[in-house]
Tab-separated table of C-alpha atoms and ligand atoms in Angstrom:
chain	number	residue	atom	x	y	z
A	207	UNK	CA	16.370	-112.874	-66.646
A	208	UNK	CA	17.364	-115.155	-63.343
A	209	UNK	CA	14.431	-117.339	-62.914
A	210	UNK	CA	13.172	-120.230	-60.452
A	211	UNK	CA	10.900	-123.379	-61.429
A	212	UNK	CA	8.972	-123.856	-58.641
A	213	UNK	CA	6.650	-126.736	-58.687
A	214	UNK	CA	6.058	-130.358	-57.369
A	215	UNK	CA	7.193	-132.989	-59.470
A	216	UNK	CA	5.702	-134.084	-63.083
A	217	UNK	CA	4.401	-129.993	-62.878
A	218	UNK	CA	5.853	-129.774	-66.402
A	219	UNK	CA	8.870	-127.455	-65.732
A	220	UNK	CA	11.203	-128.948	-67.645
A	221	UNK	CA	8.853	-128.762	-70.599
A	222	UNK	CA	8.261	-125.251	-70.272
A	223	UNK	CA	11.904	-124.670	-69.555
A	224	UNK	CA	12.923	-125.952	-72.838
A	225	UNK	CA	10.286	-122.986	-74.534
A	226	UNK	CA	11.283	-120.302	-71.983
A	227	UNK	CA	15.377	-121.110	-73.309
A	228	UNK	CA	14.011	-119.923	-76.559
A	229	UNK	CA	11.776	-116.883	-75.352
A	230	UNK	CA	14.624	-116.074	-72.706
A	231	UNK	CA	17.377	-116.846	-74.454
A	232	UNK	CA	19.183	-118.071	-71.053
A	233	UNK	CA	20.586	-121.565	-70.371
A	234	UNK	CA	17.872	-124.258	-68.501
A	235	UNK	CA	19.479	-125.461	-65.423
A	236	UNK	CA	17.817	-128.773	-64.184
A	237	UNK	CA	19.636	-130.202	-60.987
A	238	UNK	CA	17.931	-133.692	-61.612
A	239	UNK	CA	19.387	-133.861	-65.226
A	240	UNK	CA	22.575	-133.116	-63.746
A	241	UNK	CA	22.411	-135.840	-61.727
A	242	UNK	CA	20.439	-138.148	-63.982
A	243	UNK	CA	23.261	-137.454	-66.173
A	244	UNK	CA	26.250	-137.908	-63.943
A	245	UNK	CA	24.362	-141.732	-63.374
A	246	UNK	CA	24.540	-142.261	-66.860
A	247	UNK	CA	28.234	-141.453	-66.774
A	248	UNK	CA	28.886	-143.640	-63.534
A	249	UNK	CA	30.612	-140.699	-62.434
A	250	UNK	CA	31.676	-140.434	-58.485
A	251	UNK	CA	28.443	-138.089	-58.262
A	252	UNK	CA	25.870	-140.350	-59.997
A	253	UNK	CA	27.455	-143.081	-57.912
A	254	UNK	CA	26.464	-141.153	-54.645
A	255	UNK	CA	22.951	-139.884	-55.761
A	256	UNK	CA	21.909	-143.071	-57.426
A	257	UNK	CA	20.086	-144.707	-54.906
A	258	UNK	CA	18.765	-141.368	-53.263
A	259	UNK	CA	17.005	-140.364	-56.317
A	260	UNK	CA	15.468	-144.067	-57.301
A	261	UNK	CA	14.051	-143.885	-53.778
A	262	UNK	CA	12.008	-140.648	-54.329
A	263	UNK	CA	14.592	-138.618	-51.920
A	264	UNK	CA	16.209	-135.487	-51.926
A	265	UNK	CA	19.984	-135.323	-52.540
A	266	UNK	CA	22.235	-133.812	-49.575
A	267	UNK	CA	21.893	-130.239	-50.036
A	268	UNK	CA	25.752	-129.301	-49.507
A	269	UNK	CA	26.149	-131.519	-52.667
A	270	UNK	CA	23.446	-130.091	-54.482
A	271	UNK	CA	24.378	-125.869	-53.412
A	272	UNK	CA	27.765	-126.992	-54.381
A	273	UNK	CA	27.084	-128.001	-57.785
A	274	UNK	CA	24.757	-124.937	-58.637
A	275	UNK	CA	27.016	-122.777	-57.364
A	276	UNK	CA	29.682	-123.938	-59.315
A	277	UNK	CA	27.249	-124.335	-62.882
A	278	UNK	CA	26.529	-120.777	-62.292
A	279	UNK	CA	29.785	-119.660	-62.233
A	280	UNK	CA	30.384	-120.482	-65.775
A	281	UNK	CA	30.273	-117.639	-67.801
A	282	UNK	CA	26.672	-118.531	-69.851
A	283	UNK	CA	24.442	-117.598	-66.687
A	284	UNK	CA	25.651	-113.753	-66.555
A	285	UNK	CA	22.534	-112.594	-68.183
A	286	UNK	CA	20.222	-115.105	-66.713
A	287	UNK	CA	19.258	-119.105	-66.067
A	288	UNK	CA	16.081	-121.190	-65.662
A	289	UNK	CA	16.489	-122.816	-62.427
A	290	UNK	CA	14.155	-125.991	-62.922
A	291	UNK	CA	14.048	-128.234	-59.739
A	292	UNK	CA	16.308	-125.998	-57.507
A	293	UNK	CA	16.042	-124.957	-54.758
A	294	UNK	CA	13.892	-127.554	-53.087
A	295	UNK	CA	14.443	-126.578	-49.518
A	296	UNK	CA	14.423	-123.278	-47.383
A	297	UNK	CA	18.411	-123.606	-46.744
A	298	UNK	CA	18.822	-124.337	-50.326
A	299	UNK	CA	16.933	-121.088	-50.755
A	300	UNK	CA	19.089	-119.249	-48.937
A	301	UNK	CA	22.519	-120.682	-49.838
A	302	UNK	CA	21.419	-119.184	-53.503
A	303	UNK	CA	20.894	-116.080	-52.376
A	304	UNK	CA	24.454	-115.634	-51.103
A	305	UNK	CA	25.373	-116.566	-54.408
A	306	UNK	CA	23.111	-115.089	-57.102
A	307	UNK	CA	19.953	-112.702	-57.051
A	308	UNK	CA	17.197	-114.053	-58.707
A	309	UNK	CA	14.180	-111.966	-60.535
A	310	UNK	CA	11.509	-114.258	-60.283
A	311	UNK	CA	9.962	-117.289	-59.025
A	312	UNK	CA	7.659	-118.869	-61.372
A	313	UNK	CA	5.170	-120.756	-58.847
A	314	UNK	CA	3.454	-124.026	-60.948
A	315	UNK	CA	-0.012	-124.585	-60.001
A	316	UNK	CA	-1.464	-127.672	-60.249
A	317	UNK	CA	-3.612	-130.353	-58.322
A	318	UNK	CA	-2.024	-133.389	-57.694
A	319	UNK	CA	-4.558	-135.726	-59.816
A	320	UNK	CA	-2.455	-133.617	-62.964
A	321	UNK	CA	0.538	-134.503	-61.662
A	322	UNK	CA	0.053	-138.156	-60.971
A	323	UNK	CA	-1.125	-138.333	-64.716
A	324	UNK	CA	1.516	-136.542	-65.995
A	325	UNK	CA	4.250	-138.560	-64.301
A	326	UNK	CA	2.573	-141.993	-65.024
A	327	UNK	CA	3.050	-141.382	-68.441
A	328	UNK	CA	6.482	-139.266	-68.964
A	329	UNK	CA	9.010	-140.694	-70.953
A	330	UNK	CA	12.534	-139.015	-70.917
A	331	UNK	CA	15.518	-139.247	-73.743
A	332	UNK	CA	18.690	-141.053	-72.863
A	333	UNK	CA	20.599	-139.050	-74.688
A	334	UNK	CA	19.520	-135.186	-74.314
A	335	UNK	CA	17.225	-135.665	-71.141
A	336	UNK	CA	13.833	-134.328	-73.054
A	337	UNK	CA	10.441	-135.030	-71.449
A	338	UNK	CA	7.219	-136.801	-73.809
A	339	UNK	CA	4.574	-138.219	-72.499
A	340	UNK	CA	2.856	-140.710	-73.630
A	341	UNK	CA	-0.699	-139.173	-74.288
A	342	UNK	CA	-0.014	-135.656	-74.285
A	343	UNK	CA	3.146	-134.531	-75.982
A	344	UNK	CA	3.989	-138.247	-78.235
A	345	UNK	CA	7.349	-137.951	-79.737
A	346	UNK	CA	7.017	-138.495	-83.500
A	347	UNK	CA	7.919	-142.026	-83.914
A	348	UNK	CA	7.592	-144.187	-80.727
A	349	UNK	CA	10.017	-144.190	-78.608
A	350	UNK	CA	12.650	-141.982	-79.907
A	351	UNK	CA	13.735	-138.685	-79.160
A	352	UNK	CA	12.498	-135.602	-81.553
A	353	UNK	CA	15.429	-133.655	-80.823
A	354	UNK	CA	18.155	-135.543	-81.046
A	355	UNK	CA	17.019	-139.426	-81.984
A	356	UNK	CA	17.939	-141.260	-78.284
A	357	UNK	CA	15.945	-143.546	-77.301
A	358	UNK	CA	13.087	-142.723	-74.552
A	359	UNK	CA	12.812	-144.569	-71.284
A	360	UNK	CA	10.373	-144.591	-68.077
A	361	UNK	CA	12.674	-142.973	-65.157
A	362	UNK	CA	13.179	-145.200	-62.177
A	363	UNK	CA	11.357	-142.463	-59.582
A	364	UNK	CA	8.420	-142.172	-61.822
A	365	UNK	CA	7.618	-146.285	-60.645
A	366	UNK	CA	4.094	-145.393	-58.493
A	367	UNK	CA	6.219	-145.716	-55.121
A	368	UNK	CA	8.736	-143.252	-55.678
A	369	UNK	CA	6.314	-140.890	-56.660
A	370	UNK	CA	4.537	-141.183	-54.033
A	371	UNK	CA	7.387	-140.286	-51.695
A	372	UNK	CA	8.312	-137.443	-54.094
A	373	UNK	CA	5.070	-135.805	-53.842
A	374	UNK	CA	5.365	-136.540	-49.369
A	375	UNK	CA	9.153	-135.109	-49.903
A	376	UNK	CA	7.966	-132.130	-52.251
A	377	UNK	CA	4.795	-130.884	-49.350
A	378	UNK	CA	7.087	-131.741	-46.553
A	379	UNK	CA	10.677	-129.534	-47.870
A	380	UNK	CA	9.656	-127.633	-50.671
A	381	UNK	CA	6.000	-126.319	-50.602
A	382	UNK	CA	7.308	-123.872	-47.576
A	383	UNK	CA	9.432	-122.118	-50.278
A	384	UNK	CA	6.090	-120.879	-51.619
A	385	UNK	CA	5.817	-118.459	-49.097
A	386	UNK	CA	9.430	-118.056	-48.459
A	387	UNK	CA	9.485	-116.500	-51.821
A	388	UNK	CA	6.197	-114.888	-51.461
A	389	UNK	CA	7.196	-112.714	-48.835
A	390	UNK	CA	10.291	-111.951	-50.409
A	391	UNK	CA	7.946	-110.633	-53.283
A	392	UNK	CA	9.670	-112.742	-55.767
A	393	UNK	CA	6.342	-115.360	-56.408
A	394	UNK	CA	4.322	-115.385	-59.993
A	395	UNK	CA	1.737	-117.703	-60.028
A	396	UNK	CA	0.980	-119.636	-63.268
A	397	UNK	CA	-1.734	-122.087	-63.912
A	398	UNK	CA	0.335	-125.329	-64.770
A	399	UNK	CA	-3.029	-127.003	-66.105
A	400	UNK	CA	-4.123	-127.210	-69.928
A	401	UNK	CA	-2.113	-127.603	-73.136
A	402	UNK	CA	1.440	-127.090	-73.043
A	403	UNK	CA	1.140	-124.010	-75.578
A	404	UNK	CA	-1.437	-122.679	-73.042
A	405	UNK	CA	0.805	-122.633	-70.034
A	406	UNK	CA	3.609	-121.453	-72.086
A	407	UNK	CA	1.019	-118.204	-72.937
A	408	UNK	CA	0.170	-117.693	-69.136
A	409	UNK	CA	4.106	-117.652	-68.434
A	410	UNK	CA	4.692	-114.926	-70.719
A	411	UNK	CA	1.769	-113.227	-69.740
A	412	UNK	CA	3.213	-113.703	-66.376
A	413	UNK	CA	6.110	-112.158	-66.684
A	414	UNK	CA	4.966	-109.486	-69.242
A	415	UNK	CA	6.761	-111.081	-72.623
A	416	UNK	CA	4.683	-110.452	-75.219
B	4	LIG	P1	10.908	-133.931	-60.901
B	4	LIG	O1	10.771	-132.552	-61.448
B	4	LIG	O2	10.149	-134.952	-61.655
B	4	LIG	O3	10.687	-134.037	-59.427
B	4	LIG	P2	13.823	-133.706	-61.101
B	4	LIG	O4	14.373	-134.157	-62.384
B	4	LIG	O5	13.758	-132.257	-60.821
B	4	LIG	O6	12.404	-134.404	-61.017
B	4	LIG	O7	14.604	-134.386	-59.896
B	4	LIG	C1	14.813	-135.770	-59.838
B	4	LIG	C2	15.434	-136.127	-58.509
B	4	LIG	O8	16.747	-135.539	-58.411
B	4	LIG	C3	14.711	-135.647	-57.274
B	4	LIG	O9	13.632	-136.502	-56.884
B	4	LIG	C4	15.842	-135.642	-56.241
B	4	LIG	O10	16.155	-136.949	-55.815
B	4	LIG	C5	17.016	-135.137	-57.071
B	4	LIG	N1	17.080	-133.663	-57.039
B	4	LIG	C6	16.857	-132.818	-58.068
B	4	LIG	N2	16.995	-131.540	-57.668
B	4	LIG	C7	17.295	-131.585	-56.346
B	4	LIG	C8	17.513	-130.594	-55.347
B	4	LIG	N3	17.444	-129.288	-55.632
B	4	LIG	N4	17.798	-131.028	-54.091
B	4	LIG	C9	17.874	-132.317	-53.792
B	4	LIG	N5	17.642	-133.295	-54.673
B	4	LIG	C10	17.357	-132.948	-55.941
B	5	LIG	P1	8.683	-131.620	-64.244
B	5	LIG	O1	9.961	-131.142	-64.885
B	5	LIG	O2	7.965	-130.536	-63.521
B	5	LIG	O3	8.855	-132.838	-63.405
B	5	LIG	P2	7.958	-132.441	-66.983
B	5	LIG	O4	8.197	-131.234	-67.802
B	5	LIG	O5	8.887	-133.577	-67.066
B	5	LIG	O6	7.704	-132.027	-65.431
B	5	LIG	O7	6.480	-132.959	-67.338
B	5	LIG	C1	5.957	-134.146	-66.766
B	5	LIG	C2	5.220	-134.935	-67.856
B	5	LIG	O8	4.060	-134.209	-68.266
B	5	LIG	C3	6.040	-135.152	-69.120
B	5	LIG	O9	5.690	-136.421	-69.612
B	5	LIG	C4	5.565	-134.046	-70.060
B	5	LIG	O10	5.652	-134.431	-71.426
B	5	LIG	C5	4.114	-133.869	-69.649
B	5	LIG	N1	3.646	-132.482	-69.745
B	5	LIG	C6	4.345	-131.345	-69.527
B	5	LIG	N2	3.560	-130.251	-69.673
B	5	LIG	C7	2.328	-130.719	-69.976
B	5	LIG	C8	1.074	-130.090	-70.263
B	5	LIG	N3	0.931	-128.764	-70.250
B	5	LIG	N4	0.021	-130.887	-70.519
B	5	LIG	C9	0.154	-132.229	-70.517
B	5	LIG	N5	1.302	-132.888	-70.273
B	5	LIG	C10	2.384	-132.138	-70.004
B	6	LIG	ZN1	17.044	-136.562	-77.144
């Protein structure tokens, strides 16, 4: 199954991507751990996005296309992908389709008093990229990574102004996808809010896994 995250930031889709790899069994594509990880790296990428992505904004989307395209050309997205956090603008939208046809778009829903209280208190693991938070999904011992033992850190863009402009950036390029893909007949609709187990049970009924 070729799926879309769509959501605004701090939605939790790259909590519920980690689930869906298991119930899909398809790789979990998130363009902002790409990049978070090419910054850890100091590669020439993370070099280029660095300051971009502290600030809130949205990465150039020939660089961004260009790496999707290229990470779904590797052999492990034949039978499907979760595409968390791309695309996040119309012509990102429609360089994908020139590349890859997608089955669904799963739309989060969620008011933005969630999402500020999600984000305020998300930590994320050096090491493998997982998302805690604070109050609502606490790794086991403080600080440190269930998975994999790294230790957990407060993202620069999750400082109160650079989520502010991510939530401007996310109504002003990426809420318009909404319909884009509505029209297009792609759009499910899930109800972001609640436990995590409970949105991960309105995704599958969703998309009709039981
Ligand atoms: P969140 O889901 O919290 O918004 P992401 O991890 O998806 O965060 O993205 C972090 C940052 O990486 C974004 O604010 C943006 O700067 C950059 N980024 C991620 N995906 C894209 C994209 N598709 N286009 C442009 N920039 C992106
Ligand atoms: P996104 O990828 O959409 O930016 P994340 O998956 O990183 O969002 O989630 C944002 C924060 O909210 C993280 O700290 C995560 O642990 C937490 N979170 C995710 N889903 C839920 C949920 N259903 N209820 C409460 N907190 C959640
Ligand atoms: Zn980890």
């Amino acid at each position: 199954m070729k799926l879309i995250f769509l959501g605004p930031p701090g939605a939790g889709k790259g909590t519920l991507a980690t689930r869906g790899v298991e119930i899909c069994k398809v790789p979990h594509i998130s363009t902002g751990a790409i990049f978070r990880s090419a910054i850890a790296t100091l590669s020439p990428l993370g070099y280029k996005v660095k300051a971009i992505i502290e600030e809130g904004k949205l990465v150039d989307d020939e660089t961004t296309i260009l790496l999707v395209k290229e990470r779904l050309d590797q052999q492990d997205t034949q039978a499907g992908y979760i595409l968390d956090g791309f695309p996040r603008t119309i012509s990102q939208a429609e360089a994908l389709a020139g590349f890859s046809a997608v089955d669904k778009v799963v739309n989060f829903d969620i008011p933005d008093a969630a999402v500020l209280e999600r984000l305020s208190g998300r930590r994320v693991c050096r090491k493998c990229g997982m998302n805690f938070h604070i109050t609502f999904n606490k790794p086991k011992q403080e600080q440190v990574c269930d998975a994999c033992g790294g230790e957990l850190f407060i993202r620069e863009d999750d400082q109160e102004g650079a989520i502010r402009k991510r939530l401007e950036v996310y109504r002003e390029q990426t809420l318009p996808l909404i319909e884009y893909y509505r029209n297009q007949g792609l759009l499910v609709d899930i109800d972001a809010q609640g436990l995590i187990d409970t949105v991960v049970a309105n995704f599958k009924k969703a998309l009709g896994i039981s």
